[in-house]
Amino acid sequence: MRPDDANIAGNVHGGTILKMIEEAGAIISTRHCNSQAGEPCVAALARVERTDFLSPMCIGEVANVSAEITYTSRHSVEVQVNVMSENILTGAKKLTNKATLWYVPLSLKNVNKVLEVPPMQYTRKEQEDEGKKRYEEQKLDRLETKQRNGDVIFPIINPDRQTKEPHTVGYSQSSLIHLVGPSDCTLLGFVHGGVTMKLMDEVAGIVAARHCKTNIVTASVDAINFHEKIKKGCVITISGRMTFTSNKSMEIEVFVDADPFVDEPRERYRAVSAFFTYVSLSKEGKPLPVPQLLTETEDEKRRFEEGKGRYLQTKAKRQAQMQQAAQQ
Amino acid sequence: MRPDDANIAGNVHGGTILKMIEEAGAIISTRHCNSQAGEPCVAALARVERTDFLSPMCIGEVANVSAEITYTSRHSVEVQVNVMSENILTGAKKLTNKATLWYVPLSLKNVNKVLEVPPMQYTRKEQEDEGKKRYEEQKLDRLETKQRNGDVIFPIINPDRQTKEPHTVGYSQSSLIHLVGPSDCTLLGFVHGGVTMKLMDEVAGIVAARHCKTNIVTASVDAINFHEKIKKGCVITISGRMTFTSNKSMEIEVFVDADPFVDEPRERYRAVSAFFTYVSLSKEGKPLPVPQLLTETEDEKRRFEEGKGRYLQTKAKRQAQMQQAAQQ
Amino acid sequence: MRPDDANIAGNVHGGTILKMIEEAGAIISTRHCNSQAGEPCVAALARVERTDFLSPMCIGEVANVSAEITYTSRHSVEVQVNVMSENILTGAKKLTNKATLWYVPLSLKNVNKVLEVPPMQYTRKEQEDEGKKRYEEQKLDRLETKQRNGDVIFPIINPDRQTKEPHTVGYSQSSLIHLVGPSDCTLLGFVHGGVTMKLMDEVAGIVAARHCKTNIVTASVDAINFHEKIKKGCVITISGRMTFTSNKSMEIEVFVDADPFVDEPRERYRAVSAFFTYVSLSKEGKPLPVPQLLTETEDEKRRFEEGKGRYLQTKAKRQAQMQQAAQQ
């Protein structure tokens, strides 16, 4: 990990880690999908499950990324990726991140054709059953998000940001545009999912820093669905706004909108959206209280309540897991 | 803004800011030029007006770049770009740069064809008049520079490279300078050996391509010794010259010299040197014959013979290994 | 492997592979040298043995880099690195490169102190003997090169820069070459204007720093006209020379020349030129006086006067603007 991978406090950006995770996932699933004779294909990222950043990684540490295929359906592959940080001076190793990704094989000759996935061998019957359950769950969630995303596109770039009060939604909201270059893309000419996630984390980080004006780090990312491909040469706008704050965390919603502007007749479209959770850290790395978000409009109040719902749900789930672990 | 965007004092390079300005200008003008049905096009930069850097930007600050179209002529677009630096910890904002750029739409199908620009709507008549005046002024200046530039080409370094005959040592010799940035360095603040070798290969590749004007690839690198460390902030000069050609290969000697120019009292020193061997390939990937190197001076002839010695020695060693392998 | 890692024919640059090899070597040897309690250290590359590129690697392939420690002396570590290219579509794997590197552990507290290497365990006695033989051989070769290198420093480009007096034009003039890669280019395959300006600023900054040996920053750039397009695959030479100094500023003229060297029959041409103005700053960010430029030839004197003209004109314009602003 190099200076450019990290913020000024030396913590590696969550987006850099997400990008490495996706790279490992894309390699292992493309390799698997081409393991039987047949039409050559490239695995495209369809979804990343909710993931927590368990411990920070620092400049000078070595990242060990390992990936394993854990389930295959007829048209998709589930990959489990683990990231360990290793301090090669002290030998200390820590689990930084566990992530689950879903890939779909697209034909190299016709990018709109989804190919069949060679079935994997399970060592135990339960593995297959559990995988099937996870597959059905994510399928349902993808369907729901697809319907929600279809609604409207609202560029949240706010011309009057300057006049906004600190701690309002308008004060911290941010956006950046990026021209998709050749090295951002796969062999099919579409943006790597990891490149998109890195940019999303960058915007979310700026929103969080503008809100609390301290050193901030990514704590978790909720499930992200990639419905629409983004082509080489597109301009993408990545926008972020704060939706919710608890005592020690901030939730930021991030949108990726693509302008297919030169050779395609279509309109701007929403390519991806997701919620990132950030925490604020003191110089010693201790969590700091977060200033409460001031909501002004009805929409902002509604989104705050929805964010609170997600926060409480995640908290309850975590407590249930801890109790379960304690009982075992 | 990241460590690699800035010098060792933490000031962001003017060039990094100019690059962002141009990216914003290219996006907005390409978008405008494609806003009406018609031949798809890409806006190409034709001119940047004189611009001042009003206040420095630093590592860790956020750059806000905003662009607006301010005038359109029949075949060109004027874009005004403002850059603000924002310290997201203190909230302080400063105007860093105001720039005016001119773009011309080129057809995606035929890059030599300049297309028409959809006219913009002005809110006041004076805007159009003032824009027209700026347009006429820059047109005049462009014309003048074109005439001046057309005159002669005077490379200011190595003035006699132009006059060298093809296939001489002087004709293909090349050098590049590189400012050592944070991401080039280890935890100790010294350049990674791998970064140095990558730059050496880059120069050697250019020498080889200049000599034979075909697609070339690295065939081997001889032993490289790293006697001297190179510190962050140094400027290094990497120079390459051809020493020897066989029927199908070229040997290029590469030197790395370091200028410890800001805080150290010492002189420029030679940090590394090595020999790279390249081969020339046809479009089908087959080895091509290499034009023989023309040696002129006594030194060049001596180096050619030394190179021939290394070449024959390596060849003999390889044959011995193959015989040994065949016998086993 | 991405488009930026390769030449226009799709072959990955040897330098990219050398960089990965060294990264693997540095990680494994730093880890080994810190494996016993003691002073923390970082392994620094001392030598790379001769290495062959056995088969080409292409864009879209996955590079598998594996490293192993094969010998340790008291103060050095020998690492063997193998690189395999893997086509994940066909499953084909090829050995691309075998390399041997030598590292030396330097103390993190005192970079001039070489620490002791924990001895490795050999499975067979011959391994140690063979390693010792290789160790002695490379030691001898390093000693020889050191003596050779110590002799003279002969920069092969611009041979007389060394002999120039400080503050002359020749002393600070600089140039760099850049091979235009895919990420430097627009959809049309021509260099982004912003990429060119960034390189121009880089060269101008090095000229300014060589002249005044302090921290320098860009103050302004005069109008730049882009008459000629630069194509992907070109080599461009960016050269800078100082033309004028005032009490607190330096003017540097920068040229961009393009060599369309592979598939086009045309000659080198001047693509862009511009004047950059730099100021020198103290550690506290205050402007410092600039040493006066020593002009030697008639041309240099003429250019100095022209620069003075531009300087006075800009100064007058700025004063007029300030007066106007004060009156409003």
mmCIF file with all atom_site columns, C-alpha atoms in Angstrom, chain A residues 194-276:
data_model
loop_
_atom_site.group_PDB
_atom_site.id
_atom_site.type_symbol
_atom_site.label_atom_id
_atom_site.label_alt_id
_atom_site.label_comp_id
_atom_site.label_asym_id
_atom_site.label_entity_id
_atom_site.label_seq_id
_atom_site.pdbx_PDB_ins_code
_atom_site.Cartn_x
_atom_site.Cartn_y
_atom_site.Cartn_z
_atom_site.occupancy
_atom_site.B_iso_or_equiv
_atom_site.pdbx_formal_charge
_atom_site.auth_seq_id
_atom_site.auth_comp_id
_atom_site.auth_asym_id
_atom_site.auth_atom_id
_atom_site.pdbx_PDB_model_num
ATOM 1  C CA . GLY A 1 194 ? -14.114 -2.194 -8.735  1.00 0.00 ? 194 GLY A CA 1
ATOM 2  C CA . VAL A 1 195 ? -13.284 1.071  -10.495 1.00 0.00 ? 195 VAL A CA 1
ATOM 3  C CA . THR A 1 196 ? -16.855 2.269  -9.965  1.00 0.00 ? 196 THR A CA 1
ATOM 4  C CA . MET A 1 197 ? -16.794 1.319  -6.262  1.00 0.00 ? 197 MET A CA 1
ATOM 5  C CA . LYS A 1 198 ? -13.492 3.134  -5.744  1.00 0.00 ? 198 LYS A CA 1
ATOM 6  C CA . LEU A 1 199 ? -14.968 6.356  -7.144  1.00 0.00 ? 199 LEU A CA 1
ATOM 7  C CA . MET A 1 200 ? -18.134 5.914  -5.051  1.00 0.00 ? 200 MET A CA 1
ATOM 8  C CA . ASP A 1 201 ? -16.074 5.550  -1.892  1.00 0.00 ? 201 ASP A CA 1
ATOM 9  C CA . GLU A 1 202 ? -14.081 8.655  -2.844  1.00 0.00 ? 202 GLU A CA 1
ATOM 10 C CA . VAL A 1 203 ? -17.227 10.786 -3.068  1.00 0.00 ? 203 VAL A CA 1
ATOM 11 C CA . ALA A 1 204 ? -18.713 9.288  0.104   1.00 0.00 ? 204 ALA A CA 1
ATOM 12 C CA . GLY A 1 205 ? -15.467 10.081 1.937   1.00 0.00 ? 205 GLY A CA 1
ATOM 13 C CA . ILE A 1 206 ? -15.590 13.729 0.858   1.00 0.00 ? 206 ILE A CA 1
ATOM 14 C CA . VAL A 1 207 ? -19.223 14.044 2.005   1.00 0.00 ? 207 VAL A CA 1
ATOM 15 C CA . ALA A 1 208 ? -18.307 12.536 5.385   1.00 0.00 ? 208 ALA A CA 1
ATOM 16 C CA . ALA A 1 209 ? -15.229 14.774 5.820   1.00 0.00 ? 209 ALA A CA 1
ATOM 17 C CA . ARG A 1 210 ? -17.205 17.897 4.880   1.00 0.00 ? 210 ARG A CA 1
ATOM 18 C CA . HIS A 1 211 ? -19.815 17.021 7.474   1.00 0.00 ? 211 HIS A CA 1
ATOM 19 C CA . CYS A 1 212 ? -17.581 16.330 10.447  1.00 0.00 ? 212 CYS A CA 1
ATOM 20 C CA . LYS A 1 213 ? -14.243 17.938 9.459   1.00 0.00 ? 213 LYS A CA 1
ATOM 21 C CA . THR A 1 214 ? -12.125 15.166 10.980  1.00 0.00 ? 214 THR A CA 1
ATOM 22 C CA . ASN A 1 215 ? -10.270 12.081 9.771   1.00 0.00 ? 215 ASN A CA 1
ATOM 23 C CA . ILE A 1 216 ? -12.903 9.627  8.557   1.00 0.00 ? 216 ILE A CA 1
ATOM 24 C CA . VAL A 1 217 ? -12.813 5.975  7.452   1.00 0.00 ? 217 VAL A CA 1
ATOM 25 C CA . THR A 1 218 ? -15.211 3.603  5.671   1.00 0.00 ? 218 THR A CA 1
ATOM 26 C CA . ALA A 1 219 ? -16.951 1.320  8.192   1.00 0.00 ? 219 ALA A CA 1
ATOM 27 C CA . SER A 1 220 ? -19.226 -0.630 5.835   1.00 0.00 ? 220 SER A CA 1
ATOM 28 C CA . VAL A 1 221 ? -20.906 -0.695 2.446   1.00 0.00 ? 221 VAL A CA 1
ATOM 29 C CA . ASP A 1 222 ? -24.361 -2.113 1.945   1.00 0.00 ? 222 ASP A CA 1
ATOM 30 C CA . ALA A 1 223 ? -25.236 -4.431 -0.919  1.00 0.00 ? 223 ALA A CA 1
ATOM 31 C CA . ILE A 1 224 ? -24.572 -2.896 -4.348  1.00 0.00 ? 224 ILE A CA 1
ATOM 32 C CA . ASN A 1 225 ? -26.337 -4.038 -7.518  1.00 0.00 ? 225 ASN A CA 1
ATOM 33 C CA . PHE A 1 226 ? -24.849 -3.364 -10.941 1.00 0.00 ? 226 PHE A CA 1
ATOM 34 C CA . HIS A 1 227 ? -27.835 -3.287 -13.279 1.00 0.00 ? 227 HIS A CA 1
ATOM 35 C CA . GLU A 1 228 ? -26.431 -1.299 -16.127 1.00 0.00 ? 228 GLU A CA 1
ATOM 36 C CA . LYS A 1 229 ? -23.099 -1.580 -17.855 1.00 0.00 ? 229 LYS A CA 1
ATOM 37 C CA . ILE A 1 230 ? -20.984 1.534  -18.381 1.00 0.00 ? 230 ILE A CA 1
ATOM 38 C CA . LYS A 1 231 ? -19.084 1.754  -21.655 1.00 0.00 ? 231 LYS A CA 1
ATOM 39 C CA . LYS A 1 232 ? -15.603 3.091  -22.428 1.00 0.00 ? 232 LYS A CA 1
ATOM 40 C CA . GLY A 1 233 ? -15.766 6.780  -23.378 1.00 0.00 ? 233 GLY A CA 1
ATOM 41 C CA . CYS A 1 234 ? -18.768 7.540  -21.163 1.00 0.00 ? 234 CYS A CA 1
ATOM 42 C CA . VAL A 1 235 ? -18.737 10.394 -18.699 1.00 0.00 ? 235 VAL A CA 1
ATOM 43 C CA . ILE A 1 236 ? -19.988 9.296  -15.301 1.00 0.00 ? 236 ILE A CA 1
ATOM 44 C CA . THR A 1 237 ? -21.250 11.546 -12.523 1.00 0.00 ? 237 THR A CA 1
ATOM 45 C CA . ILE A 1 238 ? -20.858 10.175 -9.022  1.00 0.00 ? 238 ILE A CA 1
ATOM 46 C CA . SER A 1 239 ? -22.943 12.055 -6.418  1.00 0.00 ? 239 SER A CA 1
ATOM 47 C CA . GLY A 1 240 ? -23.196 11.581 -2.676  1.00 0.00 ? 240 GLY A CA 1
ATOM 48 C CA . ARG A 1 241 ? -25.476 12.978 0.039   1.00 0.00 ? 241 ARG A CA 1
ATOM 49 C CA . MET A 1 242 ? -25.730 12.241 3.721   1.00 0.00 ? 242 MET A CA 1
ATOM 50 C CA . THR A 1 243 ? -28.928 10.490 4.706   1.00 0.00 ? 243 THR A CA 1
ATOM 51 C CA . PHE A 1 244 ? -28.518 9.636  8.390   1.00 0.00 ? 244 PHE A CA 1
ATOM 52 C CA . THR A 1 245 ? -26.243 10.104 11.401  1.00 0.00 ? 245 THR A CA 1
ATOM 53 C CA . SER A 1 246 ? -26.133 8.067  14.608  1.00 0.00 ? 246 SER A CA 1
ATOM 54 C CA . ASN A 1 247 ? -23.929 9.047  17.554  1.00 0.00 ? 247 ASN A CA 1
ATOM 55 C CA . LYS A 1 248 ? -20.823 7.574  15.972  1.00 0.00 ? 248 LYS A CA 1
ATOM 56 C CA . SER A 1 249 ? -21.604 6.929  12.334  1.00 0.00 ? 249 SER A CA 1
ATOM 57 C CA . MET A 1 250 ? -22.790 8.573  9.130   1.00 0.00 ? 250 MET A CA 1
ATOM 58 C CA . GLU A 1 251 ? -24.734 6.989  6.278   1.00 0.00 ? 251 GLU A CA 1
ATOM 59 C CA . ILE A 1 252 ? -24.081 8.394  2.784   1.00 0.00 ? 252 ILE A CA 1
ATOM 60 C CA . GLU A 1 253 ? -26.107 7.528  -0.312  1.00 0.00 ? 253 GLU A CA 1
ATOM 61 C CA . VAL A 1 254 ? -24.071 7.467  -3.540  1.00 0.00 ? 254 VAL A CA 1
ATOM 62 C CA . PHE A 1 255 ? -25.386 7.456  -7.112  1.00 0.00 ? 255 PHE A CA 1
ATOM 63 C CA . VAL A 1 256 ? -23.568 6.755  -10.353 1.00 0.00 ? 256 VAL A CA 1
ATOM 64 C CA . ASP A 1 257 ? -25.181 8.230  -13.450 1.00 0.00 ? 257 ASP A CA 1
ATOM 65 C CA . ALA A 1 258 ? -23.808 7.652  -16.933 1.00 0.00 ? 258 ALA A CA 1
ATOM 66 C CA . ASP A 1 259 ? -24.015 9.971  -19.942 1.00 0.00 ? 259 ASP A CA 1
ATOM 67 C CA . PRO A 1 260 ? -23.559 7.822  -23.050 1.00 0.00 ? 260 PRO A CA 1
ATOM 68 C CA . PHE A 1 261 ? -22.748 10.927 -24.954 1.00 0.00 ? 261 PHE A CA 1
ATOM 69 C CA . VAL A 1 262 ? -21.123 10.363 -28.246 1.00 0.00 ? 262 VAL A CA 1
ATOM 70 C CA . ASP A 1 263 ? -22.243 7.444  -30.329 1.00 0.00 ? 263 ASP A CA 1
ATOM 71 C CA . GLU A 1 264 ? -25.306 6.191  -28.472 1.00 0.00 ? 264 GLU A CA 1
ATOM 72 C CA . PRO A 1 265 ? -28.766 7.672  -28.861 1.00 0.00 ? 265 PRO A CA 1
ATOM 73 C CA . ARG A 1 266 ? -29.869 6.942  -25.290 1.00 0.00 ? 266 ARG A CA 1
ATOM 74 C CA . GLU A 1 267 ? -30.413 9.301  -22.352 1.00 0.00 ? 267 GLU A CA 1
ATOM 75 C CA . ARG A 1 268 ? -28.444 9.652  -19.120 1.00 0.00 ? 268 ARG A CA 1
ATOM 76 C CA . TYR A 1 269 ? -29.171 6.643  -16.916 1.00 0.00 ? 269 TYR A CA 1
ATOM 77 C CA . ARG A 1 270 ? -28.634 5.577  -13.334 1.00 0.00 ? 270 ARG A CA 1
ATOM 78 C CA . ALA A 1 271 ? -25.995 2.826  -13.368 1.00 0.00 ? 271 ALA A CA 1
ATOM 79 C CA . VAL A 1 272 ? -25.424 2.065  -9.670  1.00 0.00 ? 272 VAL A CA 1
ATOM 80 C CA . SER A 1 273 ? -26.429 3.300  -6.224  1.00 0.00 ? 273 SER A CA 1
ATOM 81 C CA . ALA A 1 274 ? -25.389 2.320  -2.689  1.00 0.00 ? 274 ALA A CA 1
ATOM 82 C CA . PHE A 1 275 ? -25.162 3.322  0.973   1.00 0.00 ? 275 PHE A CA 1
ATOM 83 C CA . PHE A 1 276 ? -21.741 3.778  2.595   1.00 0.00 ? 276 PHE A CA 1
#
